[in-house]
Short mmCIF file of C-alpha atoms in Angstrom, two decimals:
data_model
loop_
_atom_site.label_atom_id
_atom_site.label_comp_id
_atom_site.label_asym_id
_atom_site.label_seq_id
_atom_site.Cartn_x
_atom_site.Cartn_y
_atom_site.Cartn_z
CA MET A 179 170.13 30.27 81.41
CA ALA A 180 168.57 32.33 78.75
CA LYS A 181 167.17 35.96 80.20
CA ARG A 182 163.50 36.38 80.75
CA ALA A 183 161.69 37.22 77.02
CA ASP A 184 159.66 40.40 77.01
CA VAL A 185 155.97 39.31 76.10
CA VAL A 186 153.94 41.49 74.05
CA PHE A 187 149.99 41.36 73.31
CA VAL A 188 150.04 41.49 69.45
CA ASP A 189 146.64 41.37 68.67
CA GLY A 190 142.98 40.40 69.99
CA VAL A 191 139.36 39.76 68.43
CA ARG A 192 136.32 38.40 69.64
CA THR A 193 132.73 37.46 68.63
CA PRO A 194 129.80 39.90 69.33
CA PHE A 195 128.41 38.52 72.76
CA GLY A 196 124.73 36.96 72.67
CA ARG A 197 121.63 36.89 75.23
CA ALA A 198 122.61 33.10 76.81
CA GLY A 199 119.10 31.03 76.15
CA GLU A 200 116.68 30.01 73.56
CA LYS A 201 115.80 33.57 72.52
CA GLY A 202 119.59 34.40 72.23
CA MET A 203 121.26 35.10 68.76
CA TYR A 204 123.49 31.89 69.73
CA TRP A 205 120.82 29.46 70.36
CA GLY A 206 121.86 27.57 67.61
CA THR A 207 125.34 28.09 67.28
CA ARG A 208 127.93 25.37 68.56
CA ALA A 209 130.38 26.82 71.45
CA ASP A 210 133.37 25.32 69.76
CA ASP A 211 132.20 27.04 66.32
CA LEU A 212 132.25 30.46 68.46
CA ILE A 213 135.93 30.29 69.31
CA VAL A 214 136.81 28.70 66.04
CA LYS A 215 135.61 31.73 64.01
CA ALA A 216 137.25 34.02 66.51
CA MET A 217 140.50 32.52 65.88
CA ILE A 218 140.19 32.20 61.89
CA GLY A 219 139.13 36.02 62.37
CA LEU A 220 142.48 36.71 64.39
CA LEU A 221 144.70 34.54 61.96
CA GLU A 222 143.09 36.61 59.06
CA ARG A 223 144.23 39.98 60.70
CA ASN A 224 148.04 38.79 60.94
CA PRO A 225 148.66 36.92 57.36
CA SER A 226 152.58 37.67 58.41
CA LEU A 227 152.41 34.94 60.94
CA PRO A 228 153.40 31.66 59.62
CA LYS A 229 150.76 29.07 60.96
CA GLU A 230 152.97 27.02 61.83
CA ARG A 231 154.88 29.22 64.32
CA VAL A 232 152.08 28.76 66.65
CA ASP A 233 153.66 27.19 69.38
CA ASP A 234 150.79 26.04 71.87
CA VAL A 235 147.04 27.21 71.96
CA ALA A 236 145.09 27.77 75.24
CA ILE A 237 141.62 28.02 75.15
CA ALA A 238 139.37 28.40 78.22
CA ALA A 239 135.50 27.19 79.16
CA THR A 240 134.35 27.18 82.84
CA THR A 241 131.76 24.10 81.87
CA GLN A 242 134.04 21.97 80.21
CA GLN A 243 131.35 19.47 78.55
CA GLY A 244 129.73 18.78 75.24
CA ASP A 245 130.92 21.33 72.35
CA GLN A 246 132.63 22.95 75.29
CA GLY A 247 134.91 20.04 76.26
CA LEU A 248 137.22 17.68 74.27
CA THR A 249 140.45 19.71 75.09
CA LEU A 250 139.22 22.91 73.23
CA GLY A 251 142.83 24.43 72.42
CA ARG A 252 143.59 21.33 70.39
CA THR A 253 140.13 20.98 68.82
CA ALA A 254 139.67 24.43 67.93
CA ALA A 255 143.39 24.52 66.59
CA ILE A 256 142.49 22.04 64.29
CA LEU A 257 139.36 23.28 63.25
CA ALA A 258 140.66 26.88 63.08
CA GLY A 259 142.76 25.08 60.06
CA LEU A 260 146.09 25.55 62.12
CA PRO A 261 148.75 22.79 60.71
CA LEU A 262 148.39 19.53 62.88
CA SER A 263 151.73 20.37 64.34
CA VAL A 264 150.20 22.92 66.69
CA PRO A 265 149.31 21.52 70.07
CA GLY A 266 146.51 22.84 72.35
CA PHE A 267 145.19 22.74 75.84
CA ALA A 268 142.23 23.55 77.76
CA ILE A 269 142.06 26.11 80.93
CA ASP A 270 139.42 26.46 83.46
CA ARG A 271 139.68 29.32 85.94
CA MET A 272 135.74 30.12 85.99
CA CYS A 273 135.80 33.83 85.12
CA ALA A 274 139.25 34.33 84.26
CA GLY A 275 139.74 31.36 82.08
CA ALA A 276 140.91 33.60 79.23
CA MET A 277 142.89 35.98 81.51
CA THR A 278 144.57 32.30 83.13
CA SER A 279 144.96 31.44 79.09
CA VAL A 280 147.23 34.50 78.63
CA THR A 281 148.99 34.69 81.78
CA THR A 282 150.01 30.70 81.48
CA THR A 283 151.31 30.86 77.86
CA ALA A 284 152.78 34.51 78.62
CA GLY A 285 155.01 32.43 81.27
CA GLY A 286 155.77 29.64 78.73
CA ILE A 287 157.18 32.70 76.25
CA ALA A 288 158.92 34.88 79.06
CA PHE A 289 160.54 31.26 80.00
CA GLY A 290 161.77 30.82 76.49
CA ALA A 291 159.47 27.88 75.91
CA TYR A 292 157.29 29.46 73.08
CA ASP A 293 157.75 32.31 70.69
CA VAL A 294 154.21 32.87 69.93
CA ALA A 295 150.81 31.41 71.16
CA ILE A 296 147.18 31.84 70.77
CA ALA A 297 145.05 32.49 74.42
CA GLY A 298 141.33 32.87 74.68
CA GLY A 299 138.31 31.54 76.12
CA VAL A 300 134.69 30.46 75.22
CA GLU A 301 131.47 30.28 77.23
CA HIS A 302 128.10 29.67 75.72
CA MET A 303 126.15 29.73 78.97
CA GLY A 304 122.72 29.13 76.97
CA ARG A 305 124.13 25.50 76.45
CA HIS A 306 126.05 25.36 79.30
CA PRO A 307 124.73 27.30 82.47
CA MET A 308 127.41 27.76 85.14
CA GLY A 309 127.85 24.93 87.49
CA PHE A 310 125.64 22.72 85.37
CA GLY A 311 126.61 19.08 85.98
CA ALA A 312 129.08 19.74 88.70
CA ASP A 313 129.21 17.69 91.77
CA PRO A 314 130.83 19.95 94.33
CA ASN A 315 132.43 17.59 97.17
CA PRO A 316 130.32 17.26 100.26
CA ARG A 317 132.98 18.21 102.57
CA PHE A 318 132.53 21.82 101.68
CA LEU A 319 129.36 21.93 103.40
CA ALA A 320 129.68 19.43 106.22
CA GLU A 321 132.82 20.79 107.33
CA LYS A 322 131.96 24.24 106.71
CA LEU A 323 134.44 25.04 104.33
CA VAL A 324 132.05 27.29 102.50
CA SER A 325 128.91 28.58 103.19
CA ALA A 326 125.94 26.52 101.12
CA ASP A 327 125.62 29.59 98.76
CA ALA A 328 129.14 30.71 97.96
CA LEU A 329 128.53 29.30 94.54
CA ASN A 330 125.72 31.75 93.92
CA MET A 331 127.60 34.63 92.60
CA GLY A 332 124.40 36.84 93.28
CA ILE A 333 124.59 36.01 96.99
CA THR A 334 128.33 36.80 97.31
CA ALA A 335 127.17 40.31 95.69
CA GLU A 336 124.90 41.10 98.04
CA ARG A 337 127.12 40.11 100.81
CA LEU A 338 129.69 42.85 99.54
CA HIS A 339 126.50 45.49 100.07
CA ASP A 340 126.24 43.90 103.80
CA ARG A 341 129.68 44.29 104.74
CA PHE A 342 130.30 47.66 103.02
CA PRO A 343 127.18 50.07 103.87
CA ALA A 344 129.00 52.64 101.92
CA LEU A 345 128.08 50.69 98.76
CA THR A 346 124.54 51.54 98.29
CA LYS A 347 122.00 49.91 95.75
CA GLU A 348 121.87 53.66 94.27
CA ARG A 349 125.30 53.54 93.80
CA SER A 350 125.20 50.36 91.94
CA ASP A 351 122.39 51.22 89.92
CA ARG A 352 124.15 54.49 88.56
CA TYR A 353 126.96 52.61 87.86
CA GLY A 354 125.10 50.39 85.86
CA MET A 355 123.41 53.06 83.99
CA ARG A 356 126.33 54.58 83.03
CA SER A 357 127.98 51.42 81.79
CA GLN A 358 125.56 51.06 79.56
CA GLN A 359 125.96 54.48 78.44
CA LYS A 360 129.29 54.44 77.73
CA VAL A 361 129.22 51.45 75.77
CA ALA A 362 126.35 53.15 73.79
CA ALA A 363 128.66 55.90 73.19
CA ALA A 364 131.69 53.61 72.37
CA TYR A 365 129.57 51.89 69.91
CA GLU A 366 128.38 55.13 68.61
CA ALA A 367 132.11 56.46 68.15
CA GLY A 368 132.99 53.09 66.31
CA LYS A 369 135.47 52.02 69.11
CA ILE A 370 134.09 48.28 69.57
CA GLN A 371 133.57 47.51 65.91
CA PRO A 372 136.86 46.61 64.66
CA ASP A 373 137.58 43.94 67.06
CA LEU A 374 134.43 42.12 66.28
CA VAL A 375 134.62 38.98 64.11
CA PRO A 376 130.96 38.73 62.65
CA VAL A 377 129.51 35.18 63.19
CA ALA A 378 126.90 33.74 60.69
CA LEU A 379 123.66 32.72 62.49
CA ARG A 380 120.94 30.09 61.67
CA SER A 381 117.69 30.29 63.41
CA GLU A 382 113.80 29.17 62.87
CA SER A 383 113.49 32.70 61.48
CA GLY A 384 116.13 31.91 58.90
CA TYR A 385 119.89 33.02 58.36
CA GLY A 386 121.55 36.03 59.97
CA LEU A 387 124.67 37.70 61.25
CA ALA A 388 125.69 38.58 64.52
CA THR A 389 127.78 41.86 64.12
CA MET A 390 127.45 43.74 67.47
CA ASP A 391 126.39 42.77 71.11
CA GLU A 392 122.97 41.92 71.89
CA GLY A 393 122.29 42.70 75.45
CA LEU A 394 122.77 46.50 75.40
CA ARG A 395 120.25 48.89 76.80
CA PRO A 396 121.13 52.39 76.14
CA GLU A 397 117.68 53.68 77.34
CA THR A 398 118.53 52.32 80.93
CA THR A 399 117.28 55.07 83.40
CA MET A 400 117.63 55.49 87.32
CA GLU A 401 113.87 55.41 87.63
CA GLY A 402 113.59 52.10 85.48
CA LEU A 403 116.61 50.33 87.58
CA ALA A 404 114.96 51.20 90.99
CA GLY A 405 111.65 48.94 90.20
CA LEU A 406 113.81 45.85 89.30
CA LYS A 407 113.07 42.48 91.09
CA THR A 408 115.60 41.64 93.41
CA PRO A 409 116.44 37.75 92.89
CA PHE A 410 118.68 36.62 95.33
CA ARG A 411 117.16 37.97 98.48
CA PRO A 412 113.66 39.97 99.22
CA HIS A 413 114.69 43.88 99.29
CA GLY A 414 118.31 42.83 98.09
CA ARG A 415 120.19 45.33 96.12
CA VAL A 416 121.58 43.19 93.22
CA THR A 417 119.22 43.52 90.21
CA ALA A 418 119.37 42.66 86.44
CA GLY A 419 120.18 46.18 86.17
CA ASN A 420 123.46 46.44 88.23
CA ALA A 421 124.93 42.82 87.28
CA SER A 422 126.31 41.40 84.21
CA PRO A 423 123.52 39.25 81.60
CA LEU A 424 124.16 35.46 81.21
CA THR A 425 126.03 35.64 77.66
CA ASP A 426 127.29 33.47 75.19
CA GLY A 427 130.42 34.57 73.35
CA ALA A 428 134.39 33.49 72.71
CA THR A 429 137.55 35.72 72.53
CA VAL A 430 140.93 35.48 71.29
CA SER A 431 144.31 36.88 71.51
CA LEU A 432 148.05 36.41 69.83
CA LEU A 433 150.96 36.67 72.49
CA ALA A 434 154.68 36.61 71.25
CA SER A 435 158.15 37.34 72.56
CA ALA A 436 159.24 40.93 71.51
CA ASP A 437 161.78 39.58 69.39
CA ALA A 438 159.37 37.15 67.59
CA ALA A 439 157.03 39.50 66.79
CA LYS A 440 159.67 41.68 65.37
CA GLU A 441 160.84 39.18 63.12
CA LEU A 442 157.49 37.97 61.89
CA GLY A 443 156.43 41.71 61.51
CA LEU A 444 153.24 41.38 63.73
CA SER A 445 152.33 44.36 65.82
CA THR A 446 152.88 45.04 69.31
CA LYS A 447 149.83 46.46 71.14
CA MET A 448 150.87 46.04 74.81
CA ARG A 449 153.82 44.89 76.72
CA LEU A 450 153.09 42.79 79.93
CA VAL A 451 154.42 44.12 82.94
CA SER A 452 153.34 41.89 85.77
CA PHE A 453 150.01 39.45 86.77
CA ALA A 454 148.92 37.91 89.86
CA PHE A 455 146.14 35.80 91.13
CA ALA A 456 144.75 35.99 94.63
CA GLY A 457 142.33 33.88 96.79
CA VAL A 458 139.63 35.41 99.13
CA ALA A 459 136.74 33.83 101.01
CA PRO A 460 134.23 32.46 98.68
CA GLU A 461 131.41 33.85 100.11
CA VAL A 462 132.86 37.39 99.24
CA MET A 463 134.26 36.46 95.84
CA GLY A 464 133.96 40.33 94.52
CA ILE A 465 136.90 41.54 96.56
CA GLY A 466 139.24 39.07 94.67
CA PRO A 467 140.64 41.77 92.47
CA ILE A 468 141.77 43.93 95.39
CA PRO A 469 144.41 41.62 96.88
CA SER A 470 145.40 40.47 93.06
CA THR A 471 146.03 44.05 92.03
CA GLU A 472 148.05 44.61 95.35
CA LYS A 473 150.12 41.59 94.57
CA ALA A 474 150.50 42.41 90.84
CA LEU A 475 151.43 46.26 91.80
CA ALA A 476 153.95 45.15 93.87
CA LYS A 477 155.69 42.56 91.69
CA ALA A 478 155.70 45.35 89.22
CA GLY A 479 157.11 47.97 91.64
CA LEU A 480 154.32 50.43 90.77
CA SER A 481 151.48 51.88 92.80
CA ILE A 482 147.69 52.53 91.85
CA ASP A 483 148.67 55.78 91.19
CA ASP A 484 150.78 54.85 88.17
CA ILE A 485 147.58 53.10 86.28
CA GLY A 486 146.59 55.45 83.69
CA LEU A 487 143.65 52.85 82.41
CA PHE A 488 141.61 50.29 84.29
CA GLU A 489 139.48 47.74 82.53
CA LEU A 490 137.54 46.29 85.29
CA ASN A 491 135.19 43.28 84.54
CA GLU A 492 131.52 44.30 85.64
CA ALA A 493 130.42 40.99 86.93
CA PHE A 494 128.35 43.17 89.39
CA ALA A 495 128.22 46.90 90.02
CA VAL A 496 128.86 46.38 93.66
CA GLN A 497 132.21 44.35 93.19
CA VAL A 498 133.75 47.15 90.93
CA LEU A 499 132.63 49.53 93.42
CA SER A 500 134.23 47.96 96.43
CA PHE A 501 137.74 47.92 94.31
CA LEU A 502 137.34 51.73 93.55
CA ASP A 503 136.96 52.51 97.31
CA HIS A 504 139.49 50.58 98.26
CA PHE A 505 142.16 52.21 95.88
CA GLY A 506 140.42 55.49 96.66
CA VAL A 507 139.17 55.77 93.01
CA ASP A 508 135.83 57.65 92.43
CA ASP A 509 132.90 55.85 90.91
CA ASP A 510 133.34 58.19 87.71
CA ASP A 511 136.96 58.22 87.23
CA PRO A 512 137.50 58.62 83.53
CA ARG A 513 140.07 56.09 83.59
CA VAL A 514 138.16 53.28 84.46
CA ASN A 515 136.06 51.13 81.66
CA PRO A 516 135.94 53.98 79.58
CA TRP A 517 134.15 52.46 76.89
CA GLY A 518 131.82 50.97 79.61
CA GLY A 519 131.90 47.15 80.57
CA ALA A 520 130.17 43.45 81.36
CA ILE A 521 127.05 44.87 82.48
CA ALA A 522 126.29 46.12 78.78
CA PHE A 523 128.54 43.74 76.94
CA GLY A 524 127.54 40.66 78.78
CA HIS A 525 130.11 38.10 80.73
CA PRO A 526 130.44 34.88 79.07
CA LEU A 527 132.54 33.78 82.01
CA ALA A 528 135.79 32.18 80.86
CA SER A 529 135.87 34.69 77.73
CA SER A 530 135.91 37.98 79.48
CA GLY A 531 139.39 38.36 80.48
CA VAL A 532 140.48 38.95 77.10
CA ARG A 533 137.59 41.17 76.23
CA LEU A 534 139.07 43.56 78.82
CA MET A 535 142.59 43.27 77.07
CA ILE A 536 141.21 44.06 73.73
CA GLN A 537 139.69 47.13 74.76
CA LEU A 538 142.93 48.32 76.58
CA ALA A 539 144.94 47.80 73.56
CA ARG A 540 142.57 49.73 71.68
CA GLN A 541 142.77 52.61 74.31
CA PHE A 542 146.40 52.56 74.35
CA GLU A 543 146.55 53.43 70.90
CA GLU A 544 144.42 56.68 71.74
CA ARG A 545 146.38 57.46 74.76
CA PRO A 546 150.22 58.18 74.27
CA ASP A 547 149.74 60.08 77.60
CA VAL A 548 149.10 56.47 79.22
CA ARG A 549 151.79 54.42 80.20
CA TYR A 550 150.28 51.59 82.16
CA GLY A 551 146.92 49.82 82.26
CA LEU A 552 145.51 47.23 84.24
CA THR A 553 143.08 44.48 83.49
CA ALA A 554 141.05 42.87 86.29
CA MET A 555 138.28 40.58 87.42
CA CYS A 556 136.71 38.73 90.45
CA VAL A 557 136.56 34.93 89.83
CA GLY A 558 134.05 32.25 91.36
CA LEU A 559 134.95 30.51 94.51
CA GLY A 560 136.89 33.26 95.94
CA GLN A 561 139.58 34.73 93.76
CA GLY A 562 141.04 37.58 91.82
CA GLY A 563 143.18 37.88 88.92
CA THR A 564 145.26 41.31 87.57
CA VAL A 565 147.25 41.96 84.71
CA ILE A 566 149.31 44.95 84.21
CA TRP A 567 150.28 46.39 81.05
CA GLU A 568 152.64 48.86 79.50
CA ASN A 569 151.54 51.10 76.69
CA PRO A 570 154.20 50.80 73.59
CA HIS A 571 152.60 54.08 72.19
CA TYR A 572 153.66 56.05 75.33
CA THR A 573 155.44 59.29 74.86
CA GLY A 574 155.38 60.80 78.43
CA LYS A 575 153.46 63.82 76.79
CA LYS A 576 150.38 65.05 78.67
CA LYS A 577 147.31 65.18 77.11
#
């Protein structure tokens, strides 16, 4: 039996994220074209990789229909110009789709079945709204397995506010405002742009080029946030200002065994340490990353204090805050989402997991003082996912 192979994150890119809906920049763009564009960008950035050496392509989408259906990994591989000998498949774990694409192909690499894999996700929430056309089994409600509104993510976020009185609307608003400010600062400093693949656009007003995320609101103030409507319940605490917007976009990553990366002259941006998924009650799905993180830390033999950088998906501010409170981390801890998060960038469901990894990989380059980082997210239907990564640039010297 061969020993387990080390899995490395070679590279990752994404499209700019667009606002979902008729006013969004991708309204006239197909979902499969978004992921294909990202894949072509990834392959162009890694010219030393012989395309026939890709062993599998895993592409996630939450609503697998229309231009987001048809076994996306295989169709996208063909459309992106990979040889017909390269297979592919589709994955669905709602918000953790791309994260699961990574962990599933990483398992294949660790086992020795793959040398190189492509993993990513796409979500065109304008064309494919969440849950559209789904037909949940009537037993869910008849047997009270989940509450009627457990599929409404906004209501699950309100429930976290109910359950933890320390998670106030003011804290959520402040967190949302800081996310917008941090993303604006990261763009200003040129941190985000290197990993964006520009996408040609066509609309009634003519042709264009998407080169940055569309949902940014750097001018956000606490006063402005205080006055926003609470769409999920009267006098609620979840608003458009402290939640991620509906978004279209695609992300893709290149994974390899450490040996294959060396053989093919590919970079090593991160090394996979451990990963875990966990389930929680669907009604409070936002706490999902707490047990998945505890599980991933235990598998790695690490504690939360060993983690020098956190990339947490900001589906809702309250969900991130519940995670931080559980682990005793301050709301403004500089290790957490240093370049902001999904409240500003957007959260195109199945693609967000790899965006977290792309940003962590960039931060590792700048932070040789940090050894371990973590990417984590909550997942619809009551789940959490966590992946722990090691920084190959780590020197052990404090900043």
